[in-house]
mmCIF file of C-alpha atoms in Angstrom:
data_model
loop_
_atom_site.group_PDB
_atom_site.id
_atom_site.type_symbol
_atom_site.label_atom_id
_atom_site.label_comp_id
_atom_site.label_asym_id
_atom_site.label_seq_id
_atom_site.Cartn_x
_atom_site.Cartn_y
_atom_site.Cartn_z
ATOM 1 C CA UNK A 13 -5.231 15.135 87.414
ATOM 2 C CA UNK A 14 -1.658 15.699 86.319
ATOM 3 C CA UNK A 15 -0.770 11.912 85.543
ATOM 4 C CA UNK A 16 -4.052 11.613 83.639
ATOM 5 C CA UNK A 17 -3.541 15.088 81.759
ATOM 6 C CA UNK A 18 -0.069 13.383 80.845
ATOM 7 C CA UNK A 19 -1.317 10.093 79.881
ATOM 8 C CA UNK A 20 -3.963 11.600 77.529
ATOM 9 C CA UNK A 21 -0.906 13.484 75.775
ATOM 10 C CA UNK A 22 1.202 10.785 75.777
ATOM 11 C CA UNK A 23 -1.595 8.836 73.764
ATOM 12 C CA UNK A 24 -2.130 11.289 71.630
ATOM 13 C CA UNK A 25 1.311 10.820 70.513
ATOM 14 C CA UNK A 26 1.249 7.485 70.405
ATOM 15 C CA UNK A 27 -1.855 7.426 67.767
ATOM 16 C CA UNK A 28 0.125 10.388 65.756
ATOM 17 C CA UNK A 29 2.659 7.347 65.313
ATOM 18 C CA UNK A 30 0.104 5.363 64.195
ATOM 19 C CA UNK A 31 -1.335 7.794 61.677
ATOM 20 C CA UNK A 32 2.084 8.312 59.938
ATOM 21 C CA UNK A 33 1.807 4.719 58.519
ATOM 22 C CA UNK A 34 -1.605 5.467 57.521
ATOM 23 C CA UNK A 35 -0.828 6.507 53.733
ATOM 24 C CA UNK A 36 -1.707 3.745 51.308
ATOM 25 C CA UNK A 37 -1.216 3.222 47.778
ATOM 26 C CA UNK A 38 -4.018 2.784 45.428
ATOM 27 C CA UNK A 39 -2.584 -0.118 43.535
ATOM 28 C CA UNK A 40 0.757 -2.503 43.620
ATOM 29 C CA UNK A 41 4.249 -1.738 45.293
ATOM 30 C CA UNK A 42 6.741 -2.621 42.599
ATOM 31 C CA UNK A 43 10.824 -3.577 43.122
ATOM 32 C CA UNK A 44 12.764 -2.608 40.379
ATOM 33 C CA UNK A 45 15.565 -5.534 40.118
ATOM 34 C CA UNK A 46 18.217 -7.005 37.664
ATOM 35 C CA UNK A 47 18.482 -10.483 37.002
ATOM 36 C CA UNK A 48 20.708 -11.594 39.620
ATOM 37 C CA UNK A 49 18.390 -9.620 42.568
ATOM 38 C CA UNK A 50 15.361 -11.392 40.957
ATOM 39 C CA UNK A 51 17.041 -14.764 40.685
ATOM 40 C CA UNK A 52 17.486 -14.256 44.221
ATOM 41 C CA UNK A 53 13.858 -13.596 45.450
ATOM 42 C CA UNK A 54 12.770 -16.771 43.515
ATOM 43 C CA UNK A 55 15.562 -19.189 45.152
ATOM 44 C CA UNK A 56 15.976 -17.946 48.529
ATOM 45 C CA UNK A 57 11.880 -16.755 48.867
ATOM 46 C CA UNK A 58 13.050 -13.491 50.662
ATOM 47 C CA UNK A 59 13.601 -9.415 49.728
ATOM 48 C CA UNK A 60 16.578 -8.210 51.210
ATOM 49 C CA UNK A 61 16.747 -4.976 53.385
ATOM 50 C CA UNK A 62 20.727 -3.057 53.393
ATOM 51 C CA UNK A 63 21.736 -0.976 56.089
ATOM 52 C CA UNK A 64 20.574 2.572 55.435
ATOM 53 C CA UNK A 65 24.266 3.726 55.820
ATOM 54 C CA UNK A 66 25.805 2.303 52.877
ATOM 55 C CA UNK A 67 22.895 3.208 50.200
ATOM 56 C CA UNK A 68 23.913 4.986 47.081
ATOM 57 C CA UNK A 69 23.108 8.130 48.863
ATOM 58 C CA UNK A 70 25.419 6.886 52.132
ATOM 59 C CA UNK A 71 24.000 11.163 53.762
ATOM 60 C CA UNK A 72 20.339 10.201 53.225
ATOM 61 C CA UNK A 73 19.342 8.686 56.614
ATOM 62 C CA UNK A 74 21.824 11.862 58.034
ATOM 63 C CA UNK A 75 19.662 14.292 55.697
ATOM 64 C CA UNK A 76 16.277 12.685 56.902
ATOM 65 C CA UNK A 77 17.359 12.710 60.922
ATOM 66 C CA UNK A 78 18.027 16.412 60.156
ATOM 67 C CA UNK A 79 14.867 17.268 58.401
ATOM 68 C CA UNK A 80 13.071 15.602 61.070
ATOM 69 C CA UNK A 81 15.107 17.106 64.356
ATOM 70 C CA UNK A 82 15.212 20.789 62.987
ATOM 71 C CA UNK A 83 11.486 20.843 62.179
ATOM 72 C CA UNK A 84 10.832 18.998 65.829
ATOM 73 C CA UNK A 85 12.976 21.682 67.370
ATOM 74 C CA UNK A 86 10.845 25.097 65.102
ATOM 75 C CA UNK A 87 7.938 23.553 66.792
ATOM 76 C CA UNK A 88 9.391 23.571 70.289
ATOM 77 C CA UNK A 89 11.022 26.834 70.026
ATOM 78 C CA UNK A 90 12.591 27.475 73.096
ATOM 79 C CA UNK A 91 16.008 28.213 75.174
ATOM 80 C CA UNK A 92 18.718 27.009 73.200
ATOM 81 C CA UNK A 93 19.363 24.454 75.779
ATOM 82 C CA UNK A 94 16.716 22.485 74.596
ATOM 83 C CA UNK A 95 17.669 21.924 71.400
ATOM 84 C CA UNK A 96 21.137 20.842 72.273
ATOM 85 C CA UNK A 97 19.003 18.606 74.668
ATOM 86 C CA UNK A 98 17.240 17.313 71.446
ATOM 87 C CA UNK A 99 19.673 16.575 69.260
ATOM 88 C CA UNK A 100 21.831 14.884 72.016
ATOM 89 C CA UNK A 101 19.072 12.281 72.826
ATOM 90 C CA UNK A 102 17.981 11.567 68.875
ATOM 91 C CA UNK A 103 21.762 10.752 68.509
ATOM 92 C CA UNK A 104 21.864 8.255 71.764
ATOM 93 C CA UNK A 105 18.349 7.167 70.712
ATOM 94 C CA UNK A 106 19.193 6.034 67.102
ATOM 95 C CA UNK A 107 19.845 2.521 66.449
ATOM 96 C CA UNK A 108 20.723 0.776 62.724
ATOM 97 C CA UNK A 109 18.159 0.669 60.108
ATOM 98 C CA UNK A 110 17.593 -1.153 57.101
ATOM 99 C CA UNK A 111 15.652 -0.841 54.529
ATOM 100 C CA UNK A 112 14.016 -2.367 51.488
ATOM 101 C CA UNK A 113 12.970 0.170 48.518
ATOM 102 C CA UNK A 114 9.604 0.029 46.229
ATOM 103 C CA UNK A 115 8.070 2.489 43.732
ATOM 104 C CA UNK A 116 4.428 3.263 43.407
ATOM 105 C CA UNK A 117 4.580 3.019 39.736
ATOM 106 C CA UNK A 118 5.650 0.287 37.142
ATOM 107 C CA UNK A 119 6.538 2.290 34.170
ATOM 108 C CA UNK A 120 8.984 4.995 35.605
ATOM 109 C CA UNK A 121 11.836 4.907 33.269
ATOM 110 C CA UNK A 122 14.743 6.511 35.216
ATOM 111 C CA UNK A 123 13.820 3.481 37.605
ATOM 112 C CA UNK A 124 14.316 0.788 34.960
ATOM 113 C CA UNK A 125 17.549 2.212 34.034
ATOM 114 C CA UNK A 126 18.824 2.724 37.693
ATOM 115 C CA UNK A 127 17.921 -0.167 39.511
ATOM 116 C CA UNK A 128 16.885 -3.396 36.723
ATOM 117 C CA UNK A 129 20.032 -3.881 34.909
ATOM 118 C CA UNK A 130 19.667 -0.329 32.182
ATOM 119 C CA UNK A 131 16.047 -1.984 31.234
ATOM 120 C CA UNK A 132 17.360 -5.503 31.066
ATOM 121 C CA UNK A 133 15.798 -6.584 34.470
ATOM 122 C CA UNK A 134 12.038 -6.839 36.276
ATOM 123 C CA UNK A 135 9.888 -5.149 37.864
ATOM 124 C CA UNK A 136 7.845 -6.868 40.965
ATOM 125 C CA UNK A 137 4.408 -6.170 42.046
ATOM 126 C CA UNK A 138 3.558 -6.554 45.786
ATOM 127 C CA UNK A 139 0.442 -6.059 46.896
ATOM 128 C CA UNK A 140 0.588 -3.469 50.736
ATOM 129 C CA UNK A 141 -1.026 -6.114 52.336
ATOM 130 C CA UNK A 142 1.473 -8.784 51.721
ATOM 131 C CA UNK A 143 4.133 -6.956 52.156
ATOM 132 C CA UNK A 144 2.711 -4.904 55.422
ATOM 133 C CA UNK A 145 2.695 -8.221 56.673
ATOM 134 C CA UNK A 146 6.381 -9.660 56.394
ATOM 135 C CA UNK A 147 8.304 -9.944 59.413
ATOM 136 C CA UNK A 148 12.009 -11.304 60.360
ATOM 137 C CA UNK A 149 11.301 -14.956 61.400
ATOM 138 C CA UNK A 150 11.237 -15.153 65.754
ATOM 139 C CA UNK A 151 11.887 -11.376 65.926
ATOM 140 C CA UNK A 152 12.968 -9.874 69.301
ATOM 141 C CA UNK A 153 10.683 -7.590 70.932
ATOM 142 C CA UNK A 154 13.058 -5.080 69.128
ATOM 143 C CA UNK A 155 13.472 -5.928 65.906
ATOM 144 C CA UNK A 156 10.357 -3.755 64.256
ATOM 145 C CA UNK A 157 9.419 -4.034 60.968
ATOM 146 C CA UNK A 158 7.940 -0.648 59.563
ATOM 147 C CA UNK A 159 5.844 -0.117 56.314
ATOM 148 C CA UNK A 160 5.549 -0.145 53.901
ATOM 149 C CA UNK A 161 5.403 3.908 54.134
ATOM 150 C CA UNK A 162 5.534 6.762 51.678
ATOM 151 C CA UNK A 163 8.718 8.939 51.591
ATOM 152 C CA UNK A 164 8.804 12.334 51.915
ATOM 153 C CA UNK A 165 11.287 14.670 50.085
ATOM 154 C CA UNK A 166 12.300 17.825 50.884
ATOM 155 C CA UNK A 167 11.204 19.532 53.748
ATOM 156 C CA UNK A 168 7.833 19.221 52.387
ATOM 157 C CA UNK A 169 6.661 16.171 55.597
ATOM 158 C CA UNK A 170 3.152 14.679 55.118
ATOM 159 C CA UNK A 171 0.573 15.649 57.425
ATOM 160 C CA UNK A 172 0.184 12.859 59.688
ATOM 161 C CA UNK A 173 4.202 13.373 60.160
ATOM 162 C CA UNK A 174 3.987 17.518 60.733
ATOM 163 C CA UNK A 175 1.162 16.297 63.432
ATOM 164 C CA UNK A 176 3.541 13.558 65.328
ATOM 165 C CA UNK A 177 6.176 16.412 65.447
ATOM 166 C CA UNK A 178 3.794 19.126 66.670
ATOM 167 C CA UNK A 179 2.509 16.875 69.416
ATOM 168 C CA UNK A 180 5.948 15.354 70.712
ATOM 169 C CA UNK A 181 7.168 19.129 71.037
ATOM 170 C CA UNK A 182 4.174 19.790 73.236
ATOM 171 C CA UNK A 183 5.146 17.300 75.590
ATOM 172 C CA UNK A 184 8.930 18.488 75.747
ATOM 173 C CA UNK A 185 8.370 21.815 76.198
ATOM 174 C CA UNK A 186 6.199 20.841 79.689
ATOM 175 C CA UNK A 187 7.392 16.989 80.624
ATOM 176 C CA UNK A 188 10.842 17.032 78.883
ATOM 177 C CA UNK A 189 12.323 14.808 81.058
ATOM 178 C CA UNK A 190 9.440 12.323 80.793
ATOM 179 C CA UNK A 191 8.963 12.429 76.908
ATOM 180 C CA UNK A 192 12.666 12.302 75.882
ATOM 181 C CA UNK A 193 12.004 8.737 75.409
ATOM 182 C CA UNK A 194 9.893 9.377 72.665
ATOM 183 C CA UNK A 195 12.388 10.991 70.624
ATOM 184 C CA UNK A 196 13.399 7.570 69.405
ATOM 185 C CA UNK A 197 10.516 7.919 67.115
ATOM 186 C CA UNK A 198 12.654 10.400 64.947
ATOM 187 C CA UNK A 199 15.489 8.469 64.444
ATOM 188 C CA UNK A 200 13.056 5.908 63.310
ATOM 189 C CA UNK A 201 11.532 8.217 60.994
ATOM 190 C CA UNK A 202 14.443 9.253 59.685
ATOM 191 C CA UNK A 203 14.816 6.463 56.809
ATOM 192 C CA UNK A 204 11.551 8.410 55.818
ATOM 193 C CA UNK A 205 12.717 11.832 54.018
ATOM 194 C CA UNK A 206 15.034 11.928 50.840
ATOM 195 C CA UNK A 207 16.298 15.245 49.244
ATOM 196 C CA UNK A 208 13.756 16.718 46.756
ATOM 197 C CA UNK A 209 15.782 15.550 44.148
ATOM 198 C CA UNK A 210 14.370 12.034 44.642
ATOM 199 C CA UNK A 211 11.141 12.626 44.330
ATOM 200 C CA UNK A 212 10.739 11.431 41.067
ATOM 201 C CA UNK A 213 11.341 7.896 42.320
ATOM 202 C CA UNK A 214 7.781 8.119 44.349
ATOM 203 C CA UNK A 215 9.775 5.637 46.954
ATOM 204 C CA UNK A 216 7.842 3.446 49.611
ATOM 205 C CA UNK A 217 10.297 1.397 52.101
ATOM 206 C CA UNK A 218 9.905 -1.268 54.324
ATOM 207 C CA UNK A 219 12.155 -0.347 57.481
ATOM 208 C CA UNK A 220 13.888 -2.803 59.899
ATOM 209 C CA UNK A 221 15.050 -1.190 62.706
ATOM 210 C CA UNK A 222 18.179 -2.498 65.062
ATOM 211 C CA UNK A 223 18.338 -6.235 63.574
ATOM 212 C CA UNK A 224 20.534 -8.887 65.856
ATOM 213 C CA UNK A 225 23.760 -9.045 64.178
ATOM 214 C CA UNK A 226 23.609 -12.743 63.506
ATOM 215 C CA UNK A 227 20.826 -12.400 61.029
ATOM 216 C CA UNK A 228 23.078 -9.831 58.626
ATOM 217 C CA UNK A 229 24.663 -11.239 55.927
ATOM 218 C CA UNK A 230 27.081 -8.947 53.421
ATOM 219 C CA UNK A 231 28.122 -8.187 49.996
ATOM 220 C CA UNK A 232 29.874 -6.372 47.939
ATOM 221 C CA UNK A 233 28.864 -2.931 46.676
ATOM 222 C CA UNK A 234 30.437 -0.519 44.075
ATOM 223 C CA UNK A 235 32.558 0.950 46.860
ATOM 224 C CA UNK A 236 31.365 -0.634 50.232
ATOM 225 C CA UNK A 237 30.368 -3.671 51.709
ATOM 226 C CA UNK A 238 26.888 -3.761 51.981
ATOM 227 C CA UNK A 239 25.164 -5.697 55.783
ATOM 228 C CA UNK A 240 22.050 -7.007 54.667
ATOM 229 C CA UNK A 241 18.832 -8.909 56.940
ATOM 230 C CA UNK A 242 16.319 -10.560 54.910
ATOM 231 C CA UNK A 243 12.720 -10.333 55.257
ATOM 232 C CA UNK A 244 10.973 -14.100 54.788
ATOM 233 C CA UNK A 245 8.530 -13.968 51.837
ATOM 234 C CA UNK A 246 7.349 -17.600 53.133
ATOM 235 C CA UNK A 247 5.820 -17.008 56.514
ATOM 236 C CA UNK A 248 2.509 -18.317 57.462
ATOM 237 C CA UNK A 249 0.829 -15.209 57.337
ATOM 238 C CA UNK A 250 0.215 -15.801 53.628
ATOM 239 C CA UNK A 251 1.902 -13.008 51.992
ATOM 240 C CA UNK A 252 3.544 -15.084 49.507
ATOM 241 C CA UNK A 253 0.213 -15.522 48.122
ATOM 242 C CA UNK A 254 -0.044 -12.156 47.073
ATOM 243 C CA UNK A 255 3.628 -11.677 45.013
ATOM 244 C CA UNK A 256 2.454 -10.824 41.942
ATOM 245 C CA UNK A 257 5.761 -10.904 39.307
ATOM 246 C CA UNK A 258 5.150 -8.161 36.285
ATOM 247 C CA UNK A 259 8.063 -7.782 34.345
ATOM 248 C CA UNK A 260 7.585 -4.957 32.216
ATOM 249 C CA UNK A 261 9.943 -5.414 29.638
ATOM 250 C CA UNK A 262 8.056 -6.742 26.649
ATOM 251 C CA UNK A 263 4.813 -9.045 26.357
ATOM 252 C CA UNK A 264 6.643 -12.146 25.259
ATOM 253 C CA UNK A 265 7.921 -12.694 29.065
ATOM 254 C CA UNK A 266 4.775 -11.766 31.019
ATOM 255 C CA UNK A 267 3.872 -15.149 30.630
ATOM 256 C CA UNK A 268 6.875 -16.829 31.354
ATOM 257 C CA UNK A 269 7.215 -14.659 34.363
ATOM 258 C CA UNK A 270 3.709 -15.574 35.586
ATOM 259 C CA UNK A 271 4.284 -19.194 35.844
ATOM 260 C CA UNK A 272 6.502 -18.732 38.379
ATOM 261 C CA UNK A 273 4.165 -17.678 40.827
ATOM 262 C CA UNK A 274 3.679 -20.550 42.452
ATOM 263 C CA UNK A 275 7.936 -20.787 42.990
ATOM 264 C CA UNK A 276 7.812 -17.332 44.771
#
């Protein structure tokens, strides 16, 4: 009775997981990008996902972790012990993320000026589908590929997230031995929540998590060097098909940048 009691909880967390990728937007994912990342996404057919540690914000994936363990441990709330107990295993369960950014919205300003050269650059429209189905090419059992998912900011969590939380701490508080495992999920989630004052950027990522080091390549950042693993925009699953460029700079290029559809 007690191992099916458990297995029934531990499947309810398991489909709590699920639900958090549930969101979806109503139209086109779009990649703000300057020249030189767009020239790149037409010759070498791939988006490129940087280590969550050397973003602008370098504290973010810290910040999110946080967010994520302190509201995991308000729903346990127990001993103290078990809170130490929780934050030791999220750090020993974290492993390297990347990620790959996207904005719900083609027309946001501060965006343009940010990330596509001050205005100068483009803005790329993915459709979810394609992009939900990019993968690294022969991935490792893993090497996961998350998203694309709506961020969070603040300590504001969507529902579906609140739910996972509330239903992992009902398994530590009985089985914590036995569900510890599952506090990998947090770290995972962690690339998920950005301080409120993000939240004009209404971000969706794509999240790679622990990558083999031989598929990172680097450059140079403003004050960093920047790993990198690249997501293939030409697998067989067709996603390419469904790259739609729209630069939003002026109407003389939307043409221009249409015809090279078929090169993406």
């Amino acid at each position: 009775m007690m191992t099916d009691l458990w297995e029934q909880r531990t499947a309810g967390v398991l489909q709590a997981w699920g639900d958090a990728f549930s969101a979806r937007p109503e139209g086109l994912l779009y990649h703000y990008t300057d020249f030189d990342g767009f020239q790149g996404i037409v010759k070498e057919h791939t988006l490129r996902a940087t280590y969550s540690k050397v973003l602008n914000d370098g504290s973010e994936r810290i910040y999110g972790e946080k967010v994520m363990s302190d509201t995991l441990k308000r729903e346990v709330a127990s001993e103290r012990q078990t809170s130490s107990s929780i934050d030791s295993n999220v750090k020993e369960l974290s492993r390297p993320t990347f990620v790959t950014s996207f904005c719900d919205c083609g027309k946001l300003l501060s965006m343009w000026r940010a990330y596509a050269g001050h205005g100068g650059g483009y803005c790329l429209g993915f459709t979810y589908t394609g992009l939900a189905n990019l993968r690294l090419k022969d991935a490792l059992r893993s090497e996961v590929v998350l998203g694309p998912m709506q961020l969070s900011y603040g300590e504001q969590l969507s529902d579906p997230i609140k739910c996972l939380l509330r239903d992992l701490a009902s398994l530590l508080k009985t089985h914590f031995d036995n569900a510890s495992p599952l506090l990998e999920f947090v770290p995972m989630l962690g690339p998920m929540v950005k301080d409120e004052a993000f939240a004009e950027e209404r971000e969706w990522r794509l999240i790679v998590i622990d990558p083999r080091i031989r598929r990172m390549h680097f450059r140079a950042g403003h004050a960093n060097i920047r790993p990198y693993v690249e997501l293939s925009l030409r697998e067989k699953d067709g996603a390419t098909e469904k790259l739609l460029p729209l630069p939003l700079r002026s109407e003389e290029h939307t043409s221009e940048l249409q015809s090279l559809r078929h090169i993406v």
